[in-house]
CSV table of C-alpha atoms in Angstrom, one decimal:
chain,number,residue,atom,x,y,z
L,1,UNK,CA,5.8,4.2,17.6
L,2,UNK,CA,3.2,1.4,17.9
L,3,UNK,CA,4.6,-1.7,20.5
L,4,UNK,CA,2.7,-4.4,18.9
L,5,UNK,CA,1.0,-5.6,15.6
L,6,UNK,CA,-2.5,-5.1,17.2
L,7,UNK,CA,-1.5,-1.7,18.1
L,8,UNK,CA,-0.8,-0.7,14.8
L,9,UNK,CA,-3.5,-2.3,12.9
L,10,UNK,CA,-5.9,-0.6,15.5
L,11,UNK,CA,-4.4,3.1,14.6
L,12,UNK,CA,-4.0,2.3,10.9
L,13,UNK,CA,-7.9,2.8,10.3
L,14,UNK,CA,-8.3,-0.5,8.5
L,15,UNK,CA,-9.5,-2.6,11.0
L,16,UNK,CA,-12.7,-1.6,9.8
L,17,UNK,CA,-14.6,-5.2,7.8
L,18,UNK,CA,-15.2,-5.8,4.1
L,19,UNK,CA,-18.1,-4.1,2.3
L,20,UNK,CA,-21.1,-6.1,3.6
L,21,UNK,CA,-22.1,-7.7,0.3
L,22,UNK,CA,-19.1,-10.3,1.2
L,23,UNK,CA,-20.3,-10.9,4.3
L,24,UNK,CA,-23.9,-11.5,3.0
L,25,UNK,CA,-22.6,-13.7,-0.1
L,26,UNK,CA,-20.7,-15.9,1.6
L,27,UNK,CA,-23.5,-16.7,4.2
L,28,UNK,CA,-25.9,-17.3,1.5
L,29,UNK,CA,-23.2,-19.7,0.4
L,30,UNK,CA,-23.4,-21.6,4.0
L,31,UNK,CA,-26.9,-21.7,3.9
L,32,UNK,CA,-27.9,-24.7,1.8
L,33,UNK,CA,-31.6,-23.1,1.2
L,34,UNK,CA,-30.4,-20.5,-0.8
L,35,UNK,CA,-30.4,-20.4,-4.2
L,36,UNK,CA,-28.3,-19.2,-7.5
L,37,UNK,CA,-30.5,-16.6,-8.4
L,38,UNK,CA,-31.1,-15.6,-4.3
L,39,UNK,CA,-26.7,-15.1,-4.2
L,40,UNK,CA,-27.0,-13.8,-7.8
L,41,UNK,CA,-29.4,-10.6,-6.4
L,42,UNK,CA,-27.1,-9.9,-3.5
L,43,UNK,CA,-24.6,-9.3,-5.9
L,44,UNK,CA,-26.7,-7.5,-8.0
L,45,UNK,CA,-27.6,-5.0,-5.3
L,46,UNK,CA,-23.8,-3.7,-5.8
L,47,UNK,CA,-23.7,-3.1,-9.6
L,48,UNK,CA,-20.0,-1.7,-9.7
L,49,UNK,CA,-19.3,-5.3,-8.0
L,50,UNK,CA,-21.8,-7.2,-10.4
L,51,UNK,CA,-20.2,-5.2,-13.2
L,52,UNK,CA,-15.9,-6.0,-12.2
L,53,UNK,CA,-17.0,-9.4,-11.7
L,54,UNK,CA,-18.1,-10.2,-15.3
L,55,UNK,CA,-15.8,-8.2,-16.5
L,56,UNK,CA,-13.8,-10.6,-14.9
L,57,UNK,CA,-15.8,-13.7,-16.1
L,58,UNK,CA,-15.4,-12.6,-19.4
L,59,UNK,CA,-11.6,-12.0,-19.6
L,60,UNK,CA,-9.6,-14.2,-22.1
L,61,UNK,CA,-8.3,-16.3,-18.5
L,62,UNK,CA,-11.7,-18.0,-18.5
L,63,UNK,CA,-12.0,-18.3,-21.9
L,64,UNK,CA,-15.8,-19.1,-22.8
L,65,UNK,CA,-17.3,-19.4,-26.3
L,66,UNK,CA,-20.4,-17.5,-25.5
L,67,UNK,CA,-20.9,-13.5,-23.2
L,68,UNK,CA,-21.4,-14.4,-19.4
L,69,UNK,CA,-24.1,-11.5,-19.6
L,70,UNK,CA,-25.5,-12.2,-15.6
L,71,UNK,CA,-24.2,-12.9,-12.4
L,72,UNK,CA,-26.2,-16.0,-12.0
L,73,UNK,CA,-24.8,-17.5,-15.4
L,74,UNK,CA,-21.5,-16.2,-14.1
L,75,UNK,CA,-22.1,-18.4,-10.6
L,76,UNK,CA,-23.2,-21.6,-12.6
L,77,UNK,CA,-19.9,-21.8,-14.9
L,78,UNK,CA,-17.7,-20.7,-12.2
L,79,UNK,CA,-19.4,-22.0,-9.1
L,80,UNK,CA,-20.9,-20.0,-5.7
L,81,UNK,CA,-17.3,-20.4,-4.1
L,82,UNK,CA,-15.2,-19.1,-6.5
L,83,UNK,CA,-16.8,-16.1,-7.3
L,84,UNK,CA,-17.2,-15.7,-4.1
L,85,UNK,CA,-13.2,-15.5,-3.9
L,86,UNK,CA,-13.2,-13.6,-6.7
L,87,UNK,CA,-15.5,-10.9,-5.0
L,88,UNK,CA,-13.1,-11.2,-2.2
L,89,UNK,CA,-9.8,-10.4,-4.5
L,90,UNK,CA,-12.5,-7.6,-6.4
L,91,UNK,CA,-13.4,-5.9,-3.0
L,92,UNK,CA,-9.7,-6.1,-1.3
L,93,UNK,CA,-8.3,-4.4,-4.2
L,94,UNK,CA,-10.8,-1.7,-4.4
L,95,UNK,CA,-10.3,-0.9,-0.5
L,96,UNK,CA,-6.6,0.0,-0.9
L,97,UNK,CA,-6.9,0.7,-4.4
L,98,UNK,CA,-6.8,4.4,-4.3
L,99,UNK,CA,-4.3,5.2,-1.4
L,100,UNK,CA,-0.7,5.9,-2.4
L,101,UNK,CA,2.6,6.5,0.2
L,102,UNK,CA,5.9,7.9,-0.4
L,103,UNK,CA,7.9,5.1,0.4
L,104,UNK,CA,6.5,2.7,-2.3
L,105,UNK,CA,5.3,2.4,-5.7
L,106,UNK,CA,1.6,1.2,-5.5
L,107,UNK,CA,1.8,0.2,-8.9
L,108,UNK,CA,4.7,-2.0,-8.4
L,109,UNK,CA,3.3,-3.4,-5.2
L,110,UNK,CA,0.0,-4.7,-6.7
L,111,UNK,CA,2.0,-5.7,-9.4
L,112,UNK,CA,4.2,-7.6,-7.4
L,113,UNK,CA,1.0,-9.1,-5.4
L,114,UNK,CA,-1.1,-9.4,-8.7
L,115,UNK,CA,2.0,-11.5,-10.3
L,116,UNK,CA,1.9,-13.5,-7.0
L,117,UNK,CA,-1.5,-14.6,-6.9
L,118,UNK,CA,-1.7,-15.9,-10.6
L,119,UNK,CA,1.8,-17.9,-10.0
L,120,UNK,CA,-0.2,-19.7,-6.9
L,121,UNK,CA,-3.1,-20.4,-9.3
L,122,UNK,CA,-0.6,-21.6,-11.6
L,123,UNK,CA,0.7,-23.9,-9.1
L,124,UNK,CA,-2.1,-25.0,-8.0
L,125,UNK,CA,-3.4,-26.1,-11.5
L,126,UNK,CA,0.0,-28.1,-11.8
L,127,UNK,CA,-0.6,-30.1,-8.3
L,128,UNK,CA,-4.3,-30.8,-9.4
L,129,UNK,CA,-5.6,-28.6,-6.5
L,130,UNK,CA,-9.1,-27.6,-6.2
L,131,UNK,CA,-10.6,-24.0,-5.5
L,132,UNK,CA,-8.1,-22.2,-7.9
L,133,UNK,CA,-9.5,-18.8,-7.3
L,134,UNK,CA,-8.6,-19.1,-3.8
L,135,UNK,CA,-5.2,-19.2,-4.2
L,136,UNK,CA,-5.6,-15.9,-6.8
L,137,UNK,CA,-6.1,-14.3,-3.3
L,138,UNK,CA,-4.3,-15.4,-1.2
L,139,UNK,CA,-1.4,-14.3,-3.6
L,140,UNK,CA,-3.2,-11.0,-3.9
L,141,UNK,CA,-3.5,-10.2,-0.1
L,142,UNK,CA,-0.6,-12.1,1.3
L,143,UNK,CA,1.5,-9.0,1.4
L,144,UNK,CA,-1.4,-6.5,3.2
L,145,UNK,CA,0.3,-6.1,6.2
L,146,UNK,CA,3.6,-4.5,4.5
L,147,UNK,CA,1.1,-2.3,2.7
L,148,UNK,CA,-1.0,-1.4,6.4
L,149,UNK,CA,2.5,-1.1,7.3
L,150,UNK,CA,3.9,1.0,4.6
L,151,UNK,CA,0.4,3.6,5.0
L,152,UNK,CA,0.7,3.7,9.2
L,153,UNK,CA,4.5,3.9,9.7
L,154,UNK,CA,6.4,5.7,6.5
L,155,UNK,CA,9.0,6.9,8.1
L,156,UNK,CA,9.9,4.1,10.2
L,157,UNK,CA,9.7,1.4,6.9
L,158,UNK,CA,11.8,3.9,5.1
L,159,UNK,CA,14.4,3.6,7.1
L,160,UNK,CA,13.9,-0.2,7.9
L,161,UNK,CA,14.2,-0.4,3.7
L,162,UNK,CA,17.6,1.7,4.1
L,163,UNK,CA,18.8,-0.6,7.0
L,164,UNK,CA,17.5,-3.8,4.8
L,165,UNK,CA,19.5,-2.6,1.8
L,166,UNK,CA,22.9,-1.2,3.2
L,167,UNK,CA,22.8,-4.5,5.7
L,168,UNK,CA,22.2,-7.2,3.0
L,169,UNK,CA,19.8,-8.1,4.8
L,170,UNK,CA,15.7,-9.0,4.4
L,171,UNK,CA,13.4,-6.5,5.2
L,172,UNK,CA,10.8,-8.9,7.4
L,173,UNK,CA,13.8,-9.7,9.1
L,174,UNK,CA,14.6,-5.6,9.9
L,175,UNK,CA,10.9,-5.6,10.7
L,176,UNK,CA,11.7,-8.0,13.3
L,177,UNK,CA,13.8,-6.2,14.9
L,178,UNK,CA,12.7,-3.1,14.3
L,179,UNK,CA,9.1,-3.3,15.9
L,180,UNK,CA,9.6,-6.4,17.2
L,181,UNK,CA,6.8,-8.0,14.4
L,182,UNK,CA,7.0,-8.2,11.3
L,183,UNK,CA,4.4,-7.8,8.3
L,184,UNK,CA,2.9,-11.5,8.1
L,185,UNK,CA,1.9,-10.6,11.8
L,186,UNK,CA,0.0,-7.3,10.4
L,187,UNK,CA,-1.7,-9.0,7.6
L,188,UNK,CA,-2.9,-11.8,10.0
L,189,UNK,CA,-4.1,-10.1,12.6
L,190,UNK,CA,-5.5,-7.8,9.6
L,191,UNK,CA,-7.1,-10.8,7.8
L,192,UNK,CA,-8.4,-12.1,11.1
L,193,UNK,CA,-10.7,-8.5,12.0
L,194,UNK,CA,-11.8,-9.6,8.5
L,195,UNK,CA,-13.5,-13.0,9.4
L,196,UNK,CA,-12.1,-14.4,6.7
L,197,UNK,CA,-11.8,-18.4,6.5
L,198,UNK,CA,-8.6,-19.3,8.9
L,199,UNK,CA,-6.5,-21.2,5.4
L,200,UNK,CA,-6.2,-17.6,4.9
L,201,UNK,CA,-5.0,-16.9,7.9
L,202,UNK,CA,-2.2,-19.2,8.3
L,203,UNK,CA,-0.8,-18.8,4.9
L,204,UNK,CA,-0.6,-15.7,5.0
L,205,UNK,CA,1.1,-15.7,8.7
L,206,UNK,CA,3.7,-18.1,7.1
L,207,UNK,CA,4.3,-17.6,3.6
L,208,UNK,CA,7.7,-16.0,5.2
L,209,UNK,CA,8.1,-18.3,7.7
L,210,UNK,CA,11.4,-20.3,7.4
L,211,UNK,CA,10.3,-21.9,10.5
L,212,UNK,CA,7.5,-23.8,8.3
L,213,UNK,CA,7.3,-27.7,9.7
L,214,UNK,CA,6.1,-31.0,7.7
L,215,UNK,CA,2.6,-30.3,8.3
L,216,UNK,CA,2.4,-27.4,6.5
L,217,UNK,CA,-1.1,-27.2,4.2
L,218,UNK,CA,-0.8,-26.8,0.6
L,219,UNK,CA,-1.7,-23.6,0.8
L,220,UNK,CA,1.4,-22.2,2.6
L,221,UNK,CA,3.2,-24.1,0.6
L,222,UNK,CA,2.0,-22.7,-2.6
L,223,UNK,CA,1.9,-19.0,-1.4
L,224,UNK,CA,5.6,-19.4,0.0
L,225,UNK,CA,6.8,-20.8,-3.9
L,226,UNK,CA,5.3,-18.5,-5.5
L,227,UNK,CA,6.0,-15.5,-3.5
L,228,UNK,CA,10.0,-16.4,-3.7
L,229,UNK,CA,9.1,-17.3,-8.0
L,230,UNK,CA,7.9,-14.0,-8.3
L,231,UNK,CA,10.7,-12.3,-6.1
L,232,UNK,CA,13.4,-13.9,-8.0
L,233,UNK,CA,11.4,-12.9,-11.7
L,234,UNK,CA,11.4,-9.3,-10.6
L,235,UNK,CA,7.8,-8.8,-11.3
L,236,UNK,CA,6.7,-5.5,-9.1
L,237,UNK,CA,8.4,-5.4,-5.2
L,238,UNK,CA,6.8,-6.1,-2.5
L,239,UNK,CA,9.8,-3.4,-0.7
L,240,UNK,CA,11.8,-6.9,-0.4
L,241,UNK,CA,15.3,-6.6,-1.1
L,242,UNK,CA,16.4,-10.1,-1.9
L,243,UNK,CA,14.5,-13.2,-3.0
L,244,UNK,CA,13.2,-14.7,0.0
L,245,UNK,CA,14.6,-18.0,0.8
L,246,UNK,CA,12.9,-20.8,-1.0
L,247,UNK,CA,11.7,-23.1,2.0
L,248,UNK,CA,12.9,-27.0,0.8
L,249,UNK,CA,9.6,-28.5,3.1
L,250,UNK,CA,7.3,-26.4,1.0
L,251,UNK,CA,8.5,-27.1,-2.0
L,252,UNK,CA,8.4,-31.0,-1.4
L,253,UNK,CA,5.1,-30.4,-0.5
L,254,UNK,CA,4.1,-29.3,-4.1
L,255,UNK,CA,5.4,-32.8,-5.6
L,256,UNK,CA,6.7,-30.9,-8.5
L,257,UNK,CA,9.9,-31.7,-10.8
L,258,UNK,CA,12.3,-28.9,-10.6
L,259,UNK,CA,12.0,-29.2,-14.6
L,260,UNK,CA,8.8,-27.8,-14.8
L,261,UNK,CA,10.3,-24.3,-13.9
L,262,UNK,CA,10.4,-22.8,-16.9
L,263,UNK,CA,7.2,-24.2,-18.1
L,264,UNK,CA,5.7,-22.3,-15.0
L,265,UNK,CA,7.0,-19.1,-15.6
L,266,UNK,CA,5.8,-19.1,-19.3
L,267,UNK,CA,2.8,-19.8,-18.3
L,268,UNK,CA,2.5,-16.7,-15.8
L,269,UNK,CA,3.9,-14.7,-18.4
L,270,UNK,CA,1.2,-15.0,-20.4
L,271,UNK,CA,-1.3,-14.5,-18.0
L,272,UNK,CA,0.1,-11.7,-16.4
L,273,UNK,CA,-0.8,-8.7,-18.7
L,274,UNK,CA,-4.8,-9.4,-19.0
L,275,UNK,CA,-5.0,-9.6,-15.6
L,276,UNK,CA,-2.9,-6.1,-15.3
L,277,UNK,CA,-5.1,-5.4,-17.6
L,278,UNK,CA,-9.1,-6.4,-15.6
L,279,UNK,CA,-7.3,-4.8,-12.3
L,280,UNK,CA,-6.8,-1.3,-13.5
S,1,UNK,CA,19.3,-43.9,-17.0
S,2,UNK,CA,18.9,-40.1,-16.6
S,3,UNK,CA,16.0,-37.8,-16.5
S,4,UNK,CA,16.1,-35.3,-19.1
S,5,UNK,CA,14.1,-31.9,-20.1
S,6,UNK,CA,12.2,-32.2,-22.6
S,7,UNK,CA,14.2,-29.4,-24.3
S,8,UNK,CA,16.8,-31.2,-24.3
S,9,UNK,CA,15.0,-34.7,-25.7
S,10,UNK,CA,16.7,-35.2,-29.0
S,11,UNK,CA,14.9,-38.1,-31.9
S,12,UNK,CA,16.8,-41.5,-31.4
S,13,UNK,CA,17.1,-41.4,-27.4
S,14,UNK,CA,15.5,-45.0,-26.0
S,15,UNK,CA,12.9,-43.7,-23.8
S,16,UNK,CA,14.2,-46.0,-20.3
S,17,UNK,CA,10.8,-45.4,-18.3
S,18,UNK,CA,7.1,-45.1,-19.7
S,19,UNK,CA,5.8,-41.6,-20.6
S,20,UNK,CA,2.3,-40.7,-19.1
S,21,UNK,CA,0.4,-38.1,-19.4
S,22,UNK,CA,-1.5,-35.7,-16.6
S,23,UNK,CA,-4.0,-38.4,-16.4
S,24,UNK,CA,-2.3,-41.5,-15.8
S,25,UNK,CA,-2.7,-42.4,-19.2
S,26,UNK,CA,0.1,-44.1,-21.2
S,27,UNK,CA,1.7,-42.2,-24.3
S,28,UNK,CA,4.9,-44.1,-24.9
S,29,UNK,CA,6.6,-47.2,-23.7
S,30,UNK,CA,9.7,-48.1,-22.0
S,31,UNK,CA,12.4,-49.4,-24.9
S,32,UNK,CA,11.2,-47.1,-27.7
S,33,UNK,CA,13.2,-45.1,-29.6
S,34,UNK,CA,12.0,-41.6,-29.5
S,35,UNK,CA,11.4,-39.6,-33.0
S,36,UNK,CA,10.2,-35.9,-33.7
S,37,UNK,CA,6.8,-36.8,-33.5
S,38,UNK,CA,6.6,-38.5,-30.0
S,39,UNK,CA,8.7,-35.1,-28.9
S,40,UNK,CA,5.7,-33.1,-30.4
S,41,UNK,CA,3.2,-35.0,-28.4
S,42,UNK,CA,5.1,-35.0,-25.2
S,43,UNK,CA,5.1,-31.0,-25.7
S,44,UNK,CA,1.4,-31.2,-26.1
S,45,UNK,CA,0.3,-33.0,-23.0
S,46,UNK,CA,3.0,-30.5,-20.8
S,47,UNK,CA,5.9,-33.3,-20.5
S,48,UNK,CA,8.3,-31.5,-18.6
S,49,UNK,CA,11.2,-33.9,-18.6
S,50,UNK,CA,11.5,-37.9,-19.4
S,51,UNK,CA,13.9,-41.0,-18.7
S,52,UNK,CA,16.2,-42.3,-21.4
S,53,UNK,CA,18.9,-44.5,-21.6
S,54,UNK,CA,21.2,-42.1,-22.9
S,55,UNK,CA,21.9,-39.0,-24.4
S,56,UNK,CA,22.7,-40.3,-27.3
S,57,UNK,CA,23.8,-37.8,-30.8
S,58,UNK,CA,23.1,-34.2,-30.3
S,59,UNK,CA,22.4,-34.4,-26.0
S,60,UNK,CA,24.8,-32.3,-24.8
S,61,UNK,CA,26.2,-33.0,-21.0
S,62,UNK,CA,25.4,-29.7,-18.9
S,63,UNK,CA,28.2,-28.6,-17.1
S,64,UNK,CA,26.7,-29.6,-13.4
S,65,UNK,CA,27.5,-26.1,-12.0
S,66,UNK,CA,24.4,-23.6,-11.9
S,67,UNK,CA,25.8,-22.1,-15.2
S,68,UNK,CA,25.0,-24.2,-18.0
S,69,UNK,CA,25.9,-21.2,-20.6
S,70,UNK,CA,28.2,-18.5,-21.5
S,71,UNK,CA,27.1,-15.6,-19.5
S,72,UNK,CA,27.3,-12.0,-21.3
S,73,UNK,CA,26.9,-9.7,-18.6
S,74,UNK,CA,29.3,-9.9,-15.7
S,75,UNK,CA,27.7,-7.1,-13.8
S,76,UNK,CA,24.1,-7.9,-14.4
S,77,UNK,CA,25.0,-11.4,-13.3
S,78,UNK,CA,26.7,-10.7,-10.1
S,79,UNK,CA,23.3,-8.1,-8.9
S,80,UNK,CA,20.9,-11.6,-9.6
S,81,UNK,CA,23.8,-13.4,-7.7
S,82,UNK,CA,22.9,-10.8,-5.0
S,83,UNK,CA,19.5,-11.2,-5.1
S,84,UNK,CA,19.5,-14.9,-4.6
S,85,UNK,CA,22.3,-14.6,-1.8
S,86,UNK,CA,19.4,-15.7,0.9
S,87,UNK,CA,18.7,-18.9,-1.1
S,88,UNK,CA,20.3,-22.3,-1.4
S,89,UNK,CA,21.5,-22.3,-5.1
S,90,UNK,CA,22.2,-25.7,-5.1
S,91,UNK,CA,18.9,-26.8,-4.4
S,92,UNK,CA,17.5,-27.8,-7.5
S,93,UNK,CA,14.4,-25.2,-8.0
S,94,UNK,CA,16.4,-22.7,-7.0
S,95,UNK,CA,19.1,-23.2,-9.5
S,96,UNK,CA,16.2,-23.6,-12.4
S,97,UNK,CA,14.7,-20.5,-11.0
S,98,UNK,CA,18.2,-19.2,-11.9
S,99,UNK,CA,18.7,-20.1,-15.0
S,100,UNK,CA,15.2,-18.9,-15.8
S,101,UNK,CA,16.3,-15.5,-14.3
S,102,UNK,CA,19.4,-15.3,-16.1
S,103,UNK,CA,17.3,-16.6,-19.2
S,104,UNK,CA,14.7,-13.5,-18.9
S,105,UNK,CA,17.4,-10.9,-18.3
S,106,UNK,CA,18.9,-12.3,-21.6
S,107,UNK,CA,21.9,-12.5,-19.8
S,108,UNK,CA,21.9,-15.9,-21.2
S,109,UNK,CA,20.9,-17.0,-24.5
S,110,UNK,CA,17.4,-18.5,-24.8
S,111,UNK,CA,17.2,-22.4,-25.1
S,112,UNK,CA,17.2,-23.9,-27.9
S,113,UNK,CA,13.3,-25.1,-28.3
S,114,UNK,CA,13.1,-28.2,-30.2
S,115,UNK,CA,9.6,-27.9,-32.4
């Protein structure tokens, strides 16, 4: 039994960074002296990568008239920082991709996550945010810790599911009290050994948080809707029992009449299965 | 003066506040009376919901509680009541969330769309 979060991500064997090609890309990104086609070889160094990604590019979401057949014409339609996201969601996905655990369906769980990070792209196109893809991951990695969780600790989440379930109760809060931290606290510390950019961080620490004050960024405010939308439409579990509680802060924050619901959910409905589709 | 979805926008409302679209940029004036066509053009530029001065013919008042429609499965609606125990039904997205459950589960009968 692990006594804290840093414990357990230490042991789980996952603490270990992203492929280097992120890494690299997003410094080339920083460096204002690099070019298109400098970021565009990078990637092309890792043709599995070069090859998801315009597979990507090219998938009915984006939508374009004409083949994106290279990287660099990928970067100049989509721009350097959201492919660079989207190499981010690509290379998350393929680390966990192939490991599987008794206690819960993988396929429901990336479905659940998957389902997530379109609805906060979806929401972020509806409050005029910029840097959709972004959002795409955080909804696609805000759940990581229950997974390190899930991988490291079987038994124990098994029975915190049984306790959630027979106890009406939610299972971050049986986490809590359980192990004394709960999974946003795994996929932080998680997402912090992974240098990624501290937005990610924080949203993903309090997407869950019911604690959430008025100065919450949009991003924690979009992940946390969209997380309880996609709870409450039953797309995939995240091993949740109930619908999260819908924080009223962050949905104020969004600006965004309660009547445009259903137009929300339509949309994610129709994005949903090509993007099943590009992950498998 | 109530704000209405546009679902629910029927041709002869008066339209009580002006109708803009993502951009800022005016599609119908305060005062109007509303007619199929401005409804298809609403749709078009993602009008969610609009003011009007009443309901008029056809708008039917919904029933205020979080069911606005006969419900066909008692059991099935009592496991999404469960599900949403942790949440605040009367705020407002939650109950839309809701209905949208409810409406996906078929539980209730889809809205009437009005194309």
């Amino acid at each position: 039994m692990f006594e804290t979060a840093e414990e357990l991500i230490e042991h789980s064997g996952q603490v270990a960074s992203l492929p280097e090609v992120f890494y690299r890309v997003n410094e080339a990104i920083e460096d204002p002296e690099c070019s298109f086609s400098e970021i565009a070889h990078i990637i092309g160094q890792d043709s599995a990568l070069s090859a998801r990604l315009l597979k990507i590019v090219n998938s009915p979401f984006y939508g374009f008239d004409t083949r994106v057949e290279t990287i660099t014409h990928a970067i100049t339609i989509i721009g350097m920082v959201q492919l660079r996201d989207l190499i981010l969601a690509t290379l998350v996905v393929d680390k966990f991709k192939g490991l599987s655990t008794s206690v819960m369906d993988m396929k429901s769980f990336w479905l659940h996550n998957i389902a997530c990070g379109l609805m906060a792209r979806i929401l972020a196109t509806f409050c005029h945010e910029k840097g959709l893809e972004k959002y795409y991951v955080l909804g696609l990695i805000h759940d990581i810790g229950r997974l390190i969780m899930f991988l490291s600790i079987p038994e124990q989440m098994n029975r915190a599911l049984e306790i959630a379930r027979a106890g009406d109760e939610l299972l971050s809060v049986v986490e809590k009290e359980m192990f004394g931290f709960d999974h946003s606290r795994v996929g932080y510390l998680l997402i912090q050994s992974w240098k990624l950019p501290e937005l990610f961080q924080v949203a993903v620490q309090h997407s869950h948080d019911s604690a959430m004050d008025g100065n919450l960024s949009s991003e924690t405010a979009i992940l946390h809707v969209s997380d309880v939308f996609v709870h409450a439409l039953q797309f995939g579990s995240s091993g949740e029992v109930f619908i999260p509680p819908l924080n009223p802060l962050a949905w104020n924050k969004l600006n965004l009449s309660s009547s445009m619901i259903p137009l929300l959910v339509k949309q994610l409905d129709r994005e949903i299965k090509d993007a099943v589709i590009n992950f498998s | 003066m109530q704000n209405i979805k546009l679902s629910e926008v029927r041709p002869g409302m008066i339209l009580a506040r002006d109708v803009k679209g993502r951009f800022g940029r005016g599609l119908l004036l305060s005062g109007n009376m509303i007619t199929e066509k401005h409804i298809k053009i609403f749709k078009s530029w993602g009008i969610a919901e609009i003011t009007v001065e009443q309901k008029g013919v056809g708008g039917q008042e919904s029933s205020g509680g979080y069911l606005s429609a006969p419900v066909k499965n008692e059991q099935e609606l009592k496991k999404i009541k469960k599900l949403f125990q942790f949440n605040d039904i009367q705020h407002p997205a939650v109950k839309e969330l809701f209905q949208e459950v409810l409406r996906k589960t078929t539980i209730l009968t889809p809205q009437e769309e009005s194309s």
